[in-house]
mmCIF file of C-alpha atoms and ligand atoms in Angstrom:
data_model
loop_
_atom_site.group_PDB
_atom_site.id
_atom_site.type_symbol
_atom_site.label_atom_id
_atom_site.label_comp_id
_atom_site.label_asym_id
_atom_site.label_seq_id
_atom_site.Cartn_x
_atom_site.Cartn_y
_atom_site.Cartn_z
ATOM 1 C CA MET A 157 -13.722 -17.312 2.989
ATOM 2 C CA GLN A 158 -14.062 -20.901 1.878
ATOM 3 C CA ALA A 159 -12.151 -19.258 -1.797
ATOM 4 C CA LEU A 160 -9.272 -18.509 0.595
ATOM 5 C CA ARG A 161 -9.180 -22.060 2.257
ATOM 6 C CA ASP A 162 -9.533 -23.778 -0.532
ATOM 7 C CA GLY A 163 -5.740 -21.826 -1.555
ATOM 8 C CA GLY A 164 -7.789 -19.448 -4.099
ATOM 9 C CA LEU A 165 -7.614 -15.581 -4.256
ATOM 10 C CA VAL A 166 -10.112 -12.618 -3.272
ATOM 11 C CA ILE A 167 -10.229 -9.042 -4.343
ATOM 12 C CA LEU A 168 -10.508 -7.258 -0.864
ATOM 13 C CA PRO A 169 -11.265 -3.886 -0.081
ATOM 14 C CA THR A 170 -9.207 -2.245 2.668
ATOM 15 C CA GLU A 171 -9.231 1.420 3.877
ATOM 16 C CA THR A 172 -5.970 2.262 1.777
ATOM 17 C CA VAL A 173 -6.178 0.386 -1.859
ATOM 18 C CA TYR A 174 -7.724 -3.228 -3.041
ATOM 19 C CA GLY A 175 -5.852 -5.989 -2.222
ATOM 20 C CA LEU A 176 -5.070 -9.309 -3.982
ATOM 21 C CA ALA A 177 -5.816 -11.640 -0.862
ATOM 22 C CA GLY A 178 -4.642 -15.123 -0.693
ATOM 23 C CA ASN A 179 -4.033 -17.494 2.751
ATOM 24 C CA ALA A 180 -0.349 -16.455 4.050
ATOM 25 C CA ALA A 181 0.486 -19.891 5.070
ATOM 26 C CA ASP A 182 -0.271 -21.880 1.846
ATOM 27 C CA PRO A 183 2.914 -21.586 -0.053
ATOM 28 C CA VAL A 184 0.796 -22.335 -3.546
ATOM 29 C CA ALA A 185 -1.852 -19.500 -3.057
ATOM 30 C CA VAL A 186 0.983 -17.080 -1.986
ATOM 31 C CA ALA A 187 2.430 -18.256 -5.211
ATOM 32 C CA ALA A 188 -0.303 -17.493 -7.230
ATOM 33 C CA ILE A 189 -0.751 -14.106 -6.293
ATOM 34 C CA PHE A 190 3.056 -13.301 -6.914
ATOM 35 C CA GLU A 191 1.902 -14.590 -10.856
ATOM 36 C CA ALA A 192 -1.014 -12.987 -10.711
ATOM 37 C CA LYS A 193 0.864 -9.255 -9.802
ATOM 38 C CA GLY A 194 3.403 -10.533 -12.294
ATOM 39 C CA ARG A 195 5.688 -9.330 -9.284
ATOM 40 C CA PRO A 196 9.157 -10.185 -8.365
ATOM 41 C CA ARG A 197 9.712 -12.937 -5.672
ATOM 42 C CA PHE A 198 12.017 -10.811 -3.869
ATOM 43 C CA ASN A 199 9.635 -8.698 -2.544
ATOM 44 C CA PRO A 200 7.733 -9.873 0.679
ATOM 45 C CA LEU A 201 4.042 -9.337 0.850
ATOM 46 C CA ILE A 202 2.221 -7.783 4.306
ATOM 47 C CA SER A 203 0.134 -10.320 6.149
ATOM 48 C CA HIS A 204 -2.989 -9.214 7.418
ATOM 49 C CA VAL A 205 -4.683 -9.780 10.626
ATOM 50 C CA ALA A 206 -7.906 -9.857 12.469
ATOM 51 C CA ASP A 207 -6.715 -8.802 16.165
ATOM 52 C CA LEU A 208 -3.191 -8.369 18.268
ATOM 53 C CA ALA A 209 -3.524 -11.500 19.603
ATOM 54 C CA MET A 210 -2.894 -13.347 16.313
ATOM 55 C CA ALA A 211 -0.373 -10.905 15.243
ATOM 56 C CA GLU A 212 2.102 -11.742 18.440
ATOM 57 C CA THR A 213 1.736 -15.331 17.216
ATOM 58 C CA LEU A 214 3.459 -14.739 13.803
ATOM 59 C CA ALA A 215 6.067 -12.054 15.102
ATOM 60 C CA VAL A 216 8.158 -10.896 18.090
ATOM 61 C CA PHE A 217 6.674 -7.113 19.347
ATOM 62 C CA ASP A 218 8.482 -4.966 21.707
ATOM 63 C CA ASP A 219 7.191 -1.885 23.370
ATOM 64 C CA ARG A 220 7.941 0.404 20.230
ATOM 65 C CA ALA A 221 5.712 -2.069 18.035
ATOM 66 C CA ARG A 222 3.298 -2.647 20.745
ATOM 67 C CA LYS A 223 2.664 0.952 21.635
ATOM 68 C CA LEU A 224 1.954 1.777 17.426
ATOM 69 C CA ALA A 225 -0.216 -0.769 17.630
ATOM 70 C CA GLU A 226 -2.118 0.281 20.398
ATOM 71 C CA ALA A 227 -2.022 3.989 18.798
ATOM 72 C CA PHE A 228 -3.034 2.777 15.181
ATOM 73 C CA TRP A 229 -4.520 -0.292 14.914
ATOM 74 C CA PRO A 230 -6.976 -1.066 13.516
ATOM 75 C CA GLY A 231 -5.801 1.348 10.377
ATOM 76 C CA PRO A 232 -3.079 2.420 7.574
ATOM 77 C CA LEU A 233 0.104 1.230 9.499
ATOM 78 C CA THR A 234 2.303 -1.694 8.579
ATOM 79 C CA LEU A 235 4.739 -3.241 11.233
ATOM 80 C CA VAL A 236 8.229 -5.235 10.279
ATOM 81 C CA LEU A 237 9.121 -7.334 12.977
ATOM 82 C CA PRO A 238 11.251 -10.013 13.970
ATOM 83 C CA ILE A 239 9.392 -13.546 12.849
ATOM 84 C CA ALA A 240 7.978 -15.306 16.265
ATOM 85 C CA PRO A 241 9.619 -18.981 16.336
ATOM 86 C CA ASP A 242 6.535 -20.841 14.982
ATOM 87 C CA THR A 243 5.308 -17.938 12.670
ATOM 88 C CA ALA A 244 2.431 -19.046 10.567
ATOM 89 C CA VAL A 245 2.967 -17.069 7.749
ATOM 90 C CA CYS A 246 4.969 -18.937 5.174
ATOM 91 C CA ASP A 247 8.676 -18.250 3.837
ATOM 92 C CA LEU A 248 7.674 -17.197 0.079
ATOM 93 C CA ALA A 249 5.429 -14.424 1.735
ATOM 94 C CA ARG A 250 8.238 -12.979 3.848
ATOM 95 C CA ALA A 251 10.641 -13.580 0.684
ATOM 96 C CA GLY A 252 12.527 -15.321 3.053
ATOM 97 C CA LEU A 253 13.289 -12.975 5.218
ATOM 98 C CA ASP A 254 13.492 -13.960 9.163
ATOM 99 C CA THR A 255 11.335 -10.584 9.468
ATOM 100 C CA VAL A 256 7.948 -9.933 8.634
ATOM 101 C CA ALA A 257 5.199 -7.228 8.077
ATOM 102 C CA LEU A 258 1.975 -7.181 9.698
ATOM 103 C CA ARG A 259 -1.010 -4.790 10.117
ATOM 104 C CA ILE A 260 -4.698 -5.112 10.986
ATOM 105 C CA PRO A 261 -7.051 -3.261 8.390
ATOM 106 C CA ALA A 262 -10.028 -0.800 9.201
ATOM 107 C CA HIS A 263 -12.530 -1.705 6.494
ATOM 108 C CA PRO A 264 -15.169 -3.618 7.959
ATOM 109 C CA LEU A 265 -15.291 -5.858 5.001
ATOM 110 C CA ALA A 266 -12.162 -6.765 5.788
ATOM 111 C CA ARG A 267 -12.327 -7.569 9.459
ATOM 112 C CA GLN A 268 -15.255 -9.677 8.142
ATOM 113 C CA LEU A 269 -13.370 -11.826 6.186
ATOM 114 C CA LEU A 270 -10.000 -12.189 8.627
ATOM 115 C CA VAL A 271 -12.372 -12.603 11.667
ATOM 116 C CA ALA A 272 -14.162 -15.725 9.987
ATOM 117 C CA PHE A 273 -10.688 -17.072 8.322
ATOM 118 C CA GLY A 274 -8.927 -16.895 11.625
ATOM 119 C CA GLY A 275 -5.502 -16.767 9.797
ATOM 120 C CA PRO A 276 -3.291 -14.470 8.624
ATOM 121 C CA VAL A 277 -4.293 -13.072 5.135
ATOM 122 C CA VAL A 278 -1.509 -11.728 2.756
ATOM 123 C CA ALA A 279 -2.835 -8.952 0.423
ATOM 124 C CA PRO A 280 -0.325 -7.022 -1.324
ATOM 125 C CA SER A 281 -2.415 -4.616 -3.581
ATOM 126 C CA ALA A 282 -4.245 -5.405 -6.569
ATOM 127 C CA ASN A 283 -2.674 -3.979 -9.264
ATOM 128 C CA ARG A 284 -0.274 -5.927 -11.543
ATOM 129 C CA SER A 285 3.488 -5.160 -10.684
ATOM 130 C CA GLY A 286 4.807 -1.609 -11.200
ATOM 131 C CA ARG A 287 1.183 -0.257 -11.745
ATOM 132 C CA PRO A 288 -0.770 2.126 -9.626
ATOM 133 C CA SER A 289 -2.407 0.539 -7.121
ATOM 134 C CA PRO A 290 -6.493 0.409 -7.446
ATOM 135 C CA THR A 291 -8.421 2.316 -5.102
ATOM 136 C CA ILE A 292 -11.721 1.720 -6.549
ATOM 137 C CA TYR A 293 -13.713 -1.743 -7.237
ATOM 138 C CA ALA A 294 -13.435 -1.825 -11.280
ATOM 139 C CA ASP A 295 -10.136 -0.628 -11.551
ATOM 140 C CA ALA A 296 -9.118 -3.954 -8.770
ATOM 141 C CA MET A 297 -11.101 -5.740 -11.009
ATOM 142 C CA GLU A 298 -9.746 -4.916 -14.396
ATOM 143 C CA GLU A 299 -6.130 -5.452 -12.792
ATOM 144 C CA THR A 300 -6.270 -8.951 -11.291
ATOM 145 C CA GLY A 301 -9.979 -9.510 -11.424
ATOM 146 C CA ASP A 302 -9.681 -12.340 -13.758
ATOM 147 C CA LYS A 303 -7.425 -14.024 -11.424
ATOM 148 C CA VAL A 304 -9.454 -14.989 -8.209
ATOM 149 C CA ARG A 305 -12.022 -16.985 -7.241
ATOM 150 C CA ALA A 306 -14.113 -13.618 -5.328
ATOM 151 C CA ALA A 307 -13.974 -10.489 -5.372
ATOM 152 C CA LEU A 308 -15.792 -8.234 -2.369
ATOM 153 C CA ASP A 309 -16.741 -4.622 -3.618
ATOM 154 C CA GLY A 310 -16.355 -2.117 -0.202
ATOM 155 C CA GLY A 311 -16.804 0.976 -2.776
ATOM 156 C CA PRO A 312 -13.783 3.349 -2.679
ATOM 157 C CA CYS A 313 -11.414 3.615 -0.348
ATOM 158 C CA GLU A 314 -11.357 5.981 2.079
ATOM 159 C CA ILE A 315 -7.471 6.726 2.066
ATOM 160 C CA GLY A 316 -6.103 5.841 -0.987
ATOM 161 C CA LEU A 317 -2.512 5.171 -0.427
ATOM 162 C CA GLU A 318 -1.043 2.149 0.393
ATOM 163 C CA SER A 319 -0.008 1.784 4.160
ATOM 164 C CA THR A 320 2.639 3.678 6.151
ATOM 165 C CA VAL A 321 5.305 0.923 6.683
ATOM 166 C CA VAL A 322 7.740 1.124 9.847
ATOM 167 C CA ALA A 323 10.423 -1.287 10.419
ATOM 168 C CA LEU A 324 11.018 -2.166 14.068
ATOM 169 C CA LEU A 325 14.363 -4.087 13.836
ATOM 170 C CA ASP A 326 17.415 -2.293 15.083
ATOM 171 C CA ALA A 327 16.714 1.724 14.931
ATOM 172 C CA PRO A 328 13.062 2.268 13.654
ATOM 173 C CA ARG A 329 12.955 3.198 9.967
ATOM 174 C CA LEU A 330 10.046 4.947 7.579
ATOM 175 C CA LEU A 331 10.387 2.204 4.884
ATOM 176 C CA ARG A 332 7.513 3.588 3.019
ATOM 177 C CA PRO A 333 5.432 7.007 4.031
ATOM 178 C CA GLY A 334 1.938 6.669 4.412
ATOM 179 C CA SER A 335 -1.427 8.189 5.841
ATOM 180 C CA VAL A 336 -0.348 7.723 9.545
ATOM 181 C CA THR A 337 2.451 10.602 9.350
ATOM 182 C CA ARG A 338 6.509 10.446 9.899
ATOM 183 C CA ALA A 339 5.043 13.082 13.011
ATOM 184 C CA GLN A 340 2.634 11.321 14.445
ATOM 185 C CA ILE A 341 4.923 8.117 14.752
ATOM 186 C CA GLU A 342 8.012 9.794 15.939
ATOM 187 C CA ALA A 343 5.321 11.186 18.615
ATOM 188 C CA LEU A 344 5.202 7.683 20.299
ATOM 189 C CA ILE A 345 8.492 5.980 19.803
ATOM 190 C CA GLY A 346 11.250 8.974 18.886
ATOM 191 C CA PRO A 347 13.001 9.650 15.477
ATOM 192 C CA LEU A 348 12.514 7.564 12.325
ATOM 193 C CA ALA A 349 16.128 6.664 9.883
ATOM 194 C CA GLU A 350 15.283 6.822 6.291
ATOM 195 C CA ALA A 351 14.783 3.345 4.267
ATOM 196 C CA ASP A 352 16.897 3.782 1.566
ATOM 197 C CA ALA A 353 20.428 4.076 4.519
ATOM 198 C CA ASP A 354 19.400 -0.006 4.263
ATOM 199 C CA ALA A 355 17.946 -1.012 0.799
ATOM 200 C CA LYS A 356 17.869 -4.599 1.588
ATOM 201 C CA ARG A 357 15.730 -4.036 4.165
ATOM 202 C CA SER A 358 13.042 -2.348 1.831
ATOM 203 C CA PRO A 359 13.065 -4.217 -1.081
ATOM 204 C CA GLY A 360 9.627 -2.812 -2.659
ATOM 205 C CA ARG A 361 11.034 0.448 -2.748
ATOM 206 C CA LEU A 362 11.676 0.038 -6.626
ATOM 207 C CA ALA A 363 12.506 3.088 -8.700
ATOM 208 C CA ARG A 364 9.506 2.695 -11.196
ATOM 209 C CA HIS A 365 6.357 1.986 -9.185
ATOM 210 C CA TYR A 366 2.719 3.133 -9.161
ATOM 211 C CA SER A 367 3.181 4.088 -13.105
ATOM 212 C CA PRO A 368 0.785 5.036 -15.421
ATOM 213 C CA ARG A 369 1.554 4.433 -18.761
ATOM 214 C CA ALA A 370 2.213 7.765 -19.834
ATOM 215 C CA PRO A 371 4.869 9.450 -18.231
ATOM 216 C CA VAL A 372 4.541 11.478 -15.363
ATOM 217 C CA ARG A 373 5.456 15.233 -15.154
ATOM 218 C CA LEU A 374 5.883 16.376 -11.769
ATOM 219 C CA GLU A 375 5.517 20.441 -9.881
ATOM 220 C CA ALA A 376 3.652 21.530 -13.389
ATOM 221 C CA MET A 377 1.932 25.079 -13.324
ATOM 222 C CA GLY A 378 -0.331 24.023 -16.280
ATOM 223 C CA ALA A 379 -0.710 21.635 -18.921
ATOM 224 C CA GLU A 380 0.841 21.572 -22.176
ATOM 225 C CA PRO A 381 -0.864 20.581 -25.436
ATOM 226 C CA GLY A 382 -1.812 16.951 -25.578
ATOM 227 C CA GLU A 383 -1.350 16.661 -21.615
ATOM 228 C CA ALA A 384 -3.910 15.832 -18.880
ATOM 229 C CA TYR A 385 -3.574 17.744 -15.849
ATOM 230 C CA LEU A 386 -4.255 16.841 -12.027
ATOM 231 C CA ALA A 387 -4.596 20.073 -10.364
ATOM 232 C CA PHE A 388 -4.252 21.046 -6.524
ATOM 233 C CA GLY A 389 -6.139 23.954 -5.389
ATOM 234 C CA PRO A 390 -8.645 26.348 -6.621
ATOM 235 C CA GLY A 391 -9.643 26.499 -9.968
ATOM 236 C CA ALA A 392 -11.970 24.339 -12.568
ATOM 237 C CA HIS A 393 -10.180 21.504 -14.130
ATOM 238 C CA ARG A 394 -11.122 17.971 -15.237
ATOM 239 C CA TRP A 395 -9.221 16.430 -12.375
ATOM 240 C CA ASN A 396 -8.508 18.493 -9.505
ATOM 241 C CA LEU A 397 -7.393 16.242 -6.474
ATOM 242 C CA SER A 398 -8.874 19.119 -4.260
ATOM 243 C CA PRO A 399 -10.424 22.345 -4.766
ATOM 244 C CA THR A 400 -9.798 23.187 -1.433
ATOM 245 C CA GLY A 401 -6.601 22.116 -0.802
ATOM 246 C CA ASP A 402 -6.970 19.288 1.607
ATOM 247 C CA LEU A 403 -4.297 16.590 1.230
ATOM 248 C CA ARG A 404 -6.855 13.834 2.694
ATOM 249 C CA GLU A 405 -9.120 14.600 -0.379
ATOM 250 C CA ALA A 406 -6.239 14.636 -2.645
ATOM 251 C CA ALA A 407 -4.611 11.160 -1.498
ATOM 252 C CA ALA A 408 -8.158 9.362 -1.715
ATOM 253 C CA ARG A 409 -8.427 10.824 -5.313
ATOM 254 C CA LEU A 410 -4.983 10.093 -6.731
ATOM 255 C CA PHE A 411 -4.619 6.799 -8.446
ATOM 256 C CA ALA A 412 -8.064 6.965 -9.699
ATOM 257 C CA TYR A 413 -7.585 9.958 -11.390
ATOM 258 C CA LEU A 414 -3.983 8.794 -12.536
ATOM 259 C CA ARG A 415 -5.293 5.956 -14.001
ATOM 260 C CA GLU A 416 -8.455 8.081 -15.685
ATOM 261 C CA ALA A 417 -6.312 10.642 -17.035
ATOM 262 C CA ASP A 418 -4.183 7.571 -18.275
ATOM 263 C CA ARG A 419 -6.990 6.317 -20.379
ATOM 264 C CA THR A 420 -7.435 9.288 -22.598
ATOM 265 C CA ASP A 421 -3.931 8.359 -23.910
ATOM 266 C CA PRO A 422 -2.027 11.841 -23.148
ATOM 267 C CA SER A 423 1.439 12.675 -24.385
ATOM 268 C CA ALA A 424 2.222 13.320 -20.341
ATOM 269 C CA ILE A 425 -0.043 13.765 -17.202
ATOM 270 C CA ALA A 426 1.344 17.155 -15.424
ATOM 271 C CA VAL A 427 0.713 17.116 -12.050
ATOM 272 C CA ALA A 428 0.343 20.434 -9.802
ATOM 273 C CA PRO A 429 2.943 20.616 -6.943
ATOM 274 C CA ILE A 430 1.757 19.088 -3.696
ATOM 275 C CA PRO A 431 2.861 20.497 -0.570
ATOM 276 C CA ARG A 432 4.893 18.249 1.482
ATOM 277 C CA GLU A 433 3.941 18.322 4.867
ATOM 278 C CA GLY A 434 1.987 15.479 6.896
ATOM 279 C CA LEU A 435 0.016 13.504 4.213
ATOM 280 C CA GLY A 436 1.889 15.511 1.476
ATOM 281 C CA GLU A 437 5.681 13.271 1.930
ATOM 282 C CA ALA A 438 3.187 10.333 1.109
ATOM 283 C CA ILE A 439 1.500 11.681 -1.888
ATOM 284 C CA ASN A 440 4.927 13.247 -3.100
ATOM 285 C CA ASP A 441 6.097 9.657 -2.668
ATOM 286 C CA ARG A 442 3.974 8.243 -5.096
ATOM 287 C CA LEU A 443 4.307 10.593 -7.368
ATOM 288 C CA LYS A 444 7.900 10.765 -7.579
ATOM 289 C CA ARG A 445 7.560 6.650 -8.690
ATOM 290 C CA ALA A 446 4.938 7.649 -10.817
ATOM 291 C CA ALA A 447 7.763 9.813 -12.768
ATOM 292 C CA GLY A 448 10.013 7.184 -12.324
ATOM 293 C CA PHE A 449 12.622 8.897 -10.053
ATOM 294 C CA VAL A 450 14.254 6.974 -7.043
ATOM 295 C CA GLY A 451 12.794 7.614 -3.647
HETATM 296 O O1 TXA B 717 -2.021 -0.632 2.229
HETATM 297 C C1 TXA B 717 -1.763 -1.583 2.002
HETATM 298 O O2 TXA B 717 -0.585 -1.800 2.740
HETATM 299 C C2 TXA B 717 -2.212 -2.845 1.147
HETATM 300 C C3 TXA B 717 -3.329 -3.399 1.483
HETATM 301 C C4 TXA B 717 -3.771 -3.888 0.614
HETATM 302 O O3 TXA B 717 -3.430 -3.439 2.785
HETATM 303 N N1 TXA B 717 -1.033 -3.552 0.948
HETATM 304 C C5 TXA B 717 -0.071 -3.402 0.437
HETATM 305 O O4 TXA B 717 0.728 -4.457 -0.139
HETATM 306 O O5 TXA B 717 0.629 -2.085 0.011
HETATM 307 P P1 TXA B 717 2.320 -4.208 -0.837
HETATM 308 O O6 TXA B 717 3.133 -5.881 -1.096
HETATM 309 O O7 TXA B 717 2.058 -3.597 -1.906
HETATM 310 O O8 TXA B 717 3.379 -3.599 -0.313
HETATM 311 C C6 TXA B 717 3.987 -4.049 0.910
HETATM 312 C C7 TXA B 717 5.368 -3.594 1.084
HETATM 313 C C8 TXA B 717 6.498 -3.396 0.063
HETATM 314 O O9 TXA B 717 6.732 -2.393 -0.282
HETATM 315 C C9 TXA B 717 6.995 -4.877 0.439
HETATM 316 O O10 TXA B 717 8.489 -4.494 0.146
HETATM 317 C C10 TXA B 717 7.296 -4.128 2.579
HETATM 318 O O11 TXA B 717 5.733 -4.272 2.312
HETATM 319 N N2 TXA B 717 7.326 -5.081 2.726
HETATM 320 C C11 TXA B 717 6.299 -6.419 3.160
HETATM 321 N N3 TXA B 717 7.282 -7.252 4.251
HETATM 322 C C12 TXA B 717 8.394 -6.643 4.195
HETATM 323 C C13 TXA B 717 9.624 -7.472 5.167
HETATM 324 N N4 TXA B 717 9.596 -8.523 5.730
HETATM 325 N N5 TXA B 717 10.687 -6.290 5.269
HETATM 326 C C14 TXA B 717 10.472 -4.903 4.380
HETATM 327 N N6 TXA B 717 9.618 -4.969 3.843
HETATM 328 C C15 TXA B 717 8.598 -5.522 3.632
HETATM 329 MG MG1 MG B 718 1.691 -2.291 -4.187
#
């Protein structure tokens, strides 16, 4: 906590992925995050807050935003909203936009830190830009551990995929699918428009993202010689995302297995087909990006 006050960075566990955290109100700390990740500065960061009262000092909530916040916070949903007149989130954290991305994480260590700190904390995933997000402490340390003043070990992340991002600026848009599913959101606020229609509003949706070093081959029914194989469903494999075909389990394992497979220096990482419904939308989104296809 003191590390954050001093402008330092902290490795922070959340229920989705490990974050690289800094004071959202301090442009020097925020600049250090962009630098540590090698992240392009046009790609804004998510501000994490302790509670709805703090969130409402940073952004303007309409009825749709309140409904989603009540239903899913604390949890893996990020809302992109118009900034409040004296928002504490600095310009650089927002990449100069007049909107801000907010979420209340559910992980107890993250919540404790946010409550103690008492202000907004930016935390992009703790990977270097373009690499898979870390979902275990060791992977977070390997990515950006040398750039931080403190690191919190919260064990493996329960969800394993980054939060769902929804923009509520005009028509609601799904900017990034996640474990809060499209269907869950649409049940509360009606149809979601696609992000692709307005790339400016989703600057994070670069084609190549979440990528291991090895090329990724999708919809693979098995491995070619030299390839590593990420299986899904019954069968004995070194990396089986879920032998029982459970999408939650597959999401939680995905990034750690991509990293493990990558470390064996395969000619490619072949990945079994994953169903597209529910959480499968988010898993397939990350896989497409890992493979280098535009989402
Ligand atoms: O699960 C998560 O959300 C993790 C954990 C650590 O909380 N954080 C995370 O942050 O994934 P990051 O920075 O890697 O992803 C933020 C996403 C990017 O796609 C970014 O473009 C988008 O949110 N974003 C942030 N602010 C935005 C804004 N004002 N307008 C549109 N998109 C925004
Ligand atoms: Mg990220």
